[in-house]
């Protein structure tokens, strides 16, 4: 269920699900509902839905560094996101902060021709080369009260960078040797 082309593949298995977070999303249709393998993209029973209005923030951390090449968004009629802003390796805390911050990439998702259609967008590779996380700000949609995403995925390659606690390392408080004299 991987869909790869010369090393580039959907990287659903690299998402650190324990650290996923979102703001203004319904608990019954949160971020975990739409982040799944591409082979499950057409599942009509699972989607992300914003809660109070069309805006939502989704924070997607990765287990290892990923060179993100593209994003896929499953459409949901007029509830499909329209204006999308992406932030790489930034921990944006809330709507005020994300609205004022400079996005690493911003784009508009066109009106889908049919529900369930997947919009794919290539990303500027230099900005997303060593992604630890991607934060998605959905600013608005195509006219519905709430925003819905039927599926969300990232295309990329492993950047061979691991994150976490360094174990087994020894540090010297007073270095010794001919270079430090």
PDB file of C-alpha atoms in Angstrom:
ATOM      1  CA  UNK A   1       0.000   0.000   0.000  1.00  0.00           C
ATOM      2  CA  UNK A   2       2.995   2.296  -0.579  1.00  0.00           C
ATOM      3  CA  UNK A   3       2.851   3.752  -4.123  1.00  0.00           C
ATOM      4  CA  UNK A   4       6.513   4.608  -4.700  1.00  0.00           C
ATOM      5  CA  UNK A   5       8.338   6.133  -7.639  1.00  0.00           C
ATOM      6  CA  UNK A   6      12.148   6.330  -7.557  1.00  0.00           C
ATOM      7  CA  UNK A   7      12.313   6.576  -3.759  1.00  0.00           C
ATOM      8  CA  UNK A   8       9.389   9.011  -3.407  1.00  0.00           C
ATOM      9  CA  UNK A   9       6.406   7.448  -1.639  1.00  0.00           C
ATOM     10  CA  UNK A  10       3.450   8.255   0.573  1.00  0.00           C
ATOM     11  CA  UNK A  11       4.958   8.416   4.068  1.00  0.00           C
ATOM     12  CA  UNK A  12       1.961   7.610   6.310  1.00  0.00           C
ATOM     13  CA  UNK A  13       4.086   5.101   8.245  1.00  0.00           C
ATOM     14  CA  UNK A  14       6.566   7.866   9.198  1.00  0.00           C
ATOM     15  CA  UNK A  15       3.963   9.976  11.026  1.00  0.00           C
ATOM     16  CA  UNK A  16       4.408  10.020  14.804  1.00  0.00           C
ATOM     17  CA  UNK A  17       0.738   9.423  15.675  1.00  0.00           C
ATOM     18  CA  UNK A  18       1.334   9.796  19.420  1.00  0.00           C
ATOM     19  CA  UNK A  19       2.295  13.448  18.872  1.00  0.00           C
ATOM     20  CA  UNK A  20      -0.416  14.449  16.365  1.00  0.00           C
ATOM     21  CA  UNK A  21      -2.420  17.501  17.359  1.00  0.00           C
ATOM     22  CA  UNK A  22      -5.067  19.792  15.945  1.00  0.00           C
ATOM     23  CA  UNK A  23      -7.054  22.878  16.859  1.00  0.00           C
ATOM     24  CA  UNK A  24     -10.722  23.509  16.078  1.00  0.00           C
ATOM     25  CA  UNK A  25     -11.434  19.951  14.930  1.00  0.00           C
ATOM     26  CA  UNK A  26     -14.287  17.736  16.066  1.00  0.00           C
ATOM     27  CA  UNK A  27     -13.218  15.012  18.465  1.00  0.00           C
ATOM     28  CA  UNK A  28     -15.252  12.455  16.508  1.00  0.00           C
ATOM     29  CA  UNK A  29     -13.528  13.487  13.258  1.00  0.00           C
ATOM     30  CA  UNK A  30     -10.043  14.546  14.317  1.00  0.00           C
ATOM     31  CA  UNK A  31      -6.702  14.491  12.560  1.00  0.00           C
ATOM     32  CA  UNK A  32      -6.139  10.748  13.026  1.00  0.00           C
ATOM     33  CA  UNK A  33      -9.280  10.093  10.954  1.00  0.00           C
ATOM     34  CA  UNK A  34      -7.798  11.480   7.732  1.00  0.00           C
ATOM     35  CA  UNK A  35      -4.107  10.496   8.073  1.00  0.00           C
ATOM     36  CA  UNK A  36      -3.988   6.962   6.729  1.00  0.00           C
ATOM     37  CA  UNK A  37      -2.321   5.007   3.908  1.00  0.00           C
ATOM     38  CA  UNK A  38      -3.205   5.902   0.311  1.00  0.00           C
ATOM     39  CA  UNK A  39      -4.909   2.526  -0.165  1.00  0.00           C
ATOM     40  CA  UNK A  40      -7.501   3.668   2.416  1.00  0.00           C
ATOM     41  CA  UNK A  41      -7.994   7.133   0.897  1.00  0.00           C
ATOM     42  CA  UNK A  42     -11.496   6.436  -0.410  1.00  0.00           C
ATOM     43  CA  UNK A  43     -12.952   5.301   2.946  1.00  0.00           C
ATOM     44  CA  UNK A  44     -16.156   7.423   3.200  1.00  0.00           C
ATOM     45  CA  UNK A  45     -16.548   6.778   6.949  1.00  0.00           C
ATOM     46  CA  UNK A  46     -13.411   8.660   8.043  1.00  0.00           C
ATOM     47  CA  UNK A  47     -12.609  12.352   7.680  1.00  0.00           C
ATOM     48  CA  UNK A  48     -11.289  15.378   9.537  1.00  0.00           C
ATOM     49  CA  UNK A  49     -13.840  18.104  10.253  1.00  0.00           C
ATOM     50  CA  UNK A  50     -13.381  21.575  11.687  1.00  0.00           C
ATOM     51  CA  UNK A  51     -15.558  22.411  14.682  1.00  0.00           C
ATOM     52  CA  UNK A  52     -16.777  26.015  15.041  1.00  0.00           C
ATOM     53  CA  UNK A  53     -15.991  27.450  11.599  1.00  0.00           C
ATOM     54  CA  UNK A  54     -13.977  26.682   8.456  1.00  0.00           C
ATOM     55  CA  UNK A  55     -10.526  27.180  10.023  1.00  0.00           C
ATOM     56  CA  UNK A  56      -8.373  24.405  11.480  1.00  0.00           C
ATOM     57  CA  UNK A  57      -4.752  23.798  12.423  1.00  0.00           C
ATOM     58  CA  UNK A  58      -3.206  20.339  12.052  1.00  0.00           C
ATOM     59  CA  UNK A  59       0.282  19.527  13.395  1.00  0.00           C
ATOM     60  CA  UNK A  60       1.894  16.414  11.864  1.00  0.00           C
ATOM     61  CA  UNK A  61       5.224  15.290  13.403  1.00  0.00           C
ATOM     62  CA  UNK A  62       7.389  12.617  11.798  1.00  0.00           C
ATOM     63  CA  UNK A  63       9.285   9.791  13.518  1.00  0.00           C
ATOM     64  CA  UNK A  64      12.377  10.497  11.394  1.00  0.00           C
ATOM     65  CA  UNK A  65      13.427  13.334   9.132  1.00  0.00           C
ATOM     66  CA  UNK A  66      11.461  13.312   5.900  1.00  0.00           C
ATOM     67  CA  UNK A  67      12.215  15.170   2.701  1.00  0.00           C
ATOM     68  CA  UNK A  68       8.610  16.128   1.920  1.00  0.00           C
ATOM     69  CA  UNK A  69       7.981  16.427  -1.822  1.00  0.00           C
ATOM     70  CA  UNK A  70       4.199  16.772  -1.935  1.00  0.00           C
ATOM     71  CA  UNK A  71       0.873  16.784  -0.130  1.00  0.00           C
ATOM     72  CA  UNK A  72      -2.419  15.105  -0.975  1.00  0.00           C
ATOM     73  CA  UNK A  73      -5.830  16.340   0.213  1.00  0.00           C
ATOM     74  CA  UNK A  74      -9.029  14.327  -0.235  1.00  0.00           C
ATOM     75  CA  UNK A  75     -11.905  16.548  -1.335  1.00  0.00           C
ATOM     76  CA  UNK A  76     -15.307  16.854   0.297  1.00  0.00           C
ATOM     77  CA  UNK A  77     -17.372  19.079  -2.016  1.00  0.00           C
ATOM     78  CA  UNK A  78     -17.693  22.724  -0.938  1.00  0.00           C
ATOM     79  CA  UNK A  79     -16.305  21.751   2.490  1.00  0.00           C
ATOM     80  CA  UNK A  80     -12.895  21.060   0.858  1.00  0.00           C
ATOM     81  CA  UNK A  81     -10.126  23.386   2.103  1.00  0.00           C
ATOM     82  CA  UNK A  82      -9.474  26.332  -0.197  1.00  0.00           C
ATOM     83  CA  UNK A  83      -6.577  28.359   1.256  1.00  0.00           C
ATOM     84  CA  UNK A  84      -3.874  26.180   2.835  1.00  0.00           C
ATOM     85  CA  UNK A  85      -0.688  27.383   4.549  1.00  0.00           C
ATOM     86  CA  UNK A  86       2.158  25.023   5.458  1.00  0.00           C
ATOM     87  CA  UNK A  87       4.814  25.561   8.124  1.00  0.00           C
ATOM     88  CA  UNK A  88       7.778  23.196   8.313  1.00  0.00           C
ATOM     89  CA  UNK A  89       9.547  22.570  11.641  1.00  0.00           C
ATOM     90  CA  UNK A  90       7.585  25.342  13.369  1.00  0.00           C
ATOM     91  CA  UNK A  91       5.517  24.834  16.499  1.00  0.00           C
ATOM     92  CA  UNK A  92       2.733  27.346  15.968  1.00  0.00           C
ATOM     93  CA  UNK A  93       0.607  27.568  19.088  1.00  0.00           C
ATOM     94  CA  UNK A  94      -2.699  29.051  17.939  1.00  0.00           C
ATOM     95  CA  UNK A  95      -4.739  30.910  15.350  1.00  0.00           C
ATOM     96  CA  UNK A  96      -3.347  34.383  16.112  1.00  0.00           C
ATOM     97  CA  UNK A  97       0.215  33.120  15.701  1.00  0.00           C
ATOM     98  CA  UNK A  98      -0.437  31.126  12.526  1.00  0.00           C
ATOM     99  CA  UNK A  99      -2.326  33.982  10.862  1.00  0.00           C
ATOM    100  CA  UNK A 100       0.606  36.363  11.456  1.00  0.00           C
ATOM    101  CA  UNK A 101       3.488  33.962  10.696  1.00  0.00           C
ATOM    102  CA  UNK A 102       5.085  33.652   7.268  1.00  0.00           C
ATOM    103  CA  UNK A 103       4.137  30.300   5.777  1.00  0.00           C
ATOM    104  CA  UNK A 104       6.802  28.169   4.109  1.00  0.00           C
ATOM    105  CA  UNK A 105       4.263  27.492   1.379  1.00  0.00           C
ATOM    106  CA  UNK A 106       0.744  28.720   0.664  1.00  0.00           C
ATOM    107  CA  UNK A 107      -1.612  27.475  -2.023  1.00  0.00           C
ATOM    108  CA  UNK A 108      -5.261  27.218  -3.008  1.00  0.00           C
ATOM    109  CA  UNK A 109      -7.014  23.917  -3.550  1.00  0.00           C
ATOM    110  CA  UNK A 110      -9.328  24.174  -6.569  1.00  0.00           C
ATOM    111  CA  UNK A 111     -13.034  23.393  -6.348  1.00  0.00           C
ATOM    112  CA  UNK A 112     -13.217  19.615  -6.723  1.00  0.00           C
ATOM    113  CA  UNK A 113     -15.099  18.208  -9.707  1.00  0.00           C
ATOM    114  CA  UNK A 114     -16.393  15.344  -7.558  1.00  0.00           C
ATOM    115  CA  UNK A 115     -16.295  14.364  -3.885  1.00  0.00           C
ATOM    116  CA  UNK A 116     -13.478  12.020  -2.928  1.00  0.00           C
ATOM    117  CA  UNK A 117     -11.112  13.437  -5.534  1.00  0.00           C
ATOM    118  CA  UNK A 118      -7.524  13.748  -4.265  1.00  0.00           C
ATOM    119  CA  UNK A 119      -5.757  17.026  -4.940  1.00  0.00           C
ATOM    120  CA  UNK A 120      -1.979  16.556  -5.115  1.00  0.00           C
ATOM    121  CA  UNK A 121       0.454  19.434  -4.826  1.00  0.00           C
ATOM    122  CA  UNK A 122       4.226  19.327  -5.273  1.00  0.00           C
ATOM    123  CA  UNK A 123       6.048  21.340  -2.616  1.00  0.00           C
ATOM    124  CA  UNK A 124       9.189  23.475  -2.774  1.00  0.00           C
ATOM    125  CA  UNK A 125      11.682  20.748  -1.922  1.00  0.00           C
ATOM    126  CA  UNK A 126      14.373  23.043  -0.509  1.00  0.00           C
ATOM    127  CA  UNK A 127      12.075  24.248   2.304  1.00  0.00           C
ATOM    128  CA  UNK A 128      10.809  20.760   3.191  1.00  0.00           C
ATOM    129  CA  UNK A 129      14.114  18.861   2.868  1.00  0.00           C
ATOM    130  CA  UNK A 130      14.577  17.840   6.529  1.00  0.00           C
ATOM    131  CA  UNK A 131      11.073  18.037   7.942  1.00  0.00           C
ATOM    132  CA  UNK A 132      10.593  17.034  11.570  1.00  0.00           C
ATOM    133  CA  UNK A 133       7.000  18.240  11.334  1.00  0.00           C
ATOM    134  CA  UNK A 134       4.536  20.028   9.083  1.00  0.00           C
ATOM    135  CA  UNK A 135       1.827  22.283  10.491  1.00  0.00           C
ATOM    136  CA  UNK A 136      -1.145  22.881   8.213  1.00  0.00           C
ATOM    137  CA  UNK A 137      -3.340  25.961   8.591  1.00  0.00           C
ATOM    138  CA  UNK A 138      -6.635  25.686   6.755  1.00  0.00           C
ATOM    139  CA  UNK A 139      -7.760  29.272   6.406  1.00  0.00           C
ATOM    140  CA  UNK A 140     -11.067  28.735   4.596  1.00  0.00           C
ATOM    141  CA  UNK A 141     -13.012  26.407   2.309  1.00  0.00           C
ATOM    142  CA  UNK A 142     -15.250  26.688  -0.752  1.00  0.00           C
ATOM    143  CA  UNK A 143     -18.325  27.976   1.111  1.00  0.00           C
ATOM    144  CA  UNK A 144     -19.416  25.379   3.671  1.00  0.00           C
ATOM    145  CA  UNK A 145     -19.874  26.087   7.400  1.00  0.00           C
ATOM    146  CA  UNK A 146     -17.150  23.645   8.380  1.00  0.00           C
ATOM    147  CA  UNK A 147     -14.142  22.227   6.526  1.00  0.00           C
ATOM    148  CA  UNK A 148     -13.805  18.514   5.828  1.00  0.00           C
ATOM    149  CA  UNK A 149     -10.787  16.563   4.602  1.00  0.00           C
ATOM    150  CA  UNK A 150     -11.505  13.025   3.455  1.00  0.00           C
ATOM    151  CA  UNK A 151      -7.841  12.039   3.339  1.00  0.00           C
ATOM    152  CA  UNK A 152      -4.500  13.715   4.031  1.00  0.00           C
ATOM    153  CA  UNK A 153      -1.098  12.417   3.016  1.00  0.00           C
ATOM    154  CA  UNK A 154       2.492  13.428   2.362  1.00  0.00           C
ATOM    155  CA  UNK A 155       4.800  12.222  -0.396  1.00  0.00           C
ATOM    156  CA  UNK A 156       8.484  12.146   0.371  1.00  0.00           C
ATOM    157  CA  UNK A 157      11.703  10.310   1.071  1.00  0.00           C
ATOM    158  CA  UNK A 158      13.396   9.484   4.333  1.00  0.00           C
ATOM    159  CA  UNK A 159      16.093  12.052   5.059  1.00  0.00           C
ATOM    160  CA  UNK A 160      18.011   9.581   7.288  1.00  0.00           C
ATOM    161  CA  UNK A 161      17.753  11.900  10.279  1.00  0.00           C
ATOM    162  CA  UNK A 162      16.497  10.507  13.567  1.00  0.00           C
ATOM    163  CA  UNK A 163      14.975  12.655  16.297  1.00  0.00           C
ATOM    164  CA  UNK A 164      14.870  11.976  19.979  1.00  0.00           C
ATOM    165  CA  UNK A 165      17.085  11.573  22.990  1.00  0.00           C
ATOM    166  CA  UNK A 166      20.771  10.876  22.467  1.00  0.00           C
ATOM    167  CA  UNK A 167      21.706   7.744  24.393  1.00  0.00           C
ATOM    168  CA  UNK A 168      25.145   6.378  25.200  1.00  0.00           C
ATOM    169  CA  UNK A 169      26.979   9.631  24.521  1.00  0.00           C
ATOM    170  CA  UNK A 170      29.782  10.837  26.765  1.00  0.00           C
ATOM    171  CA  UNK A 171      30.473  14.517  27.240  1.00  0.00           C
ATOM    172  CA  UNK A 172      33.561  16.078  28.817  1.00  0.00           C
ATOM    173  CA  UNK A 173      33.252  19.180  30.937  1.00  0.00           C
ATOM    174  CA  UNK A 174      36.959  19.911  30.623  1.00  0.00           C
ATOM    175  CA  UNK A 175      38.275  18.756  27.232  1.00  0.00           C
ATOM    176  CA  UNK A 176      41.836  17.505  27.183  1.00  0.00           C
ATOM    177  CA  UNK A 177      44.361  16.991  24.439  1.00  0.00           C
ATOM    178  CA  UNK A 178      46.849  18.936  22.399  1.00  0.00           C
ATOM    179  CA  UNK A 179      44.143  20.953  20.628  1.00  0.00           C
ATOM    180  CA  UNK A 180      42.741  22.339  23.867  1.00  0.00           C
ATOM    181  CA  UNK A 181      45.943  23.424  25.611  1.00  0.00           C
TER     182      UNK A 181
END
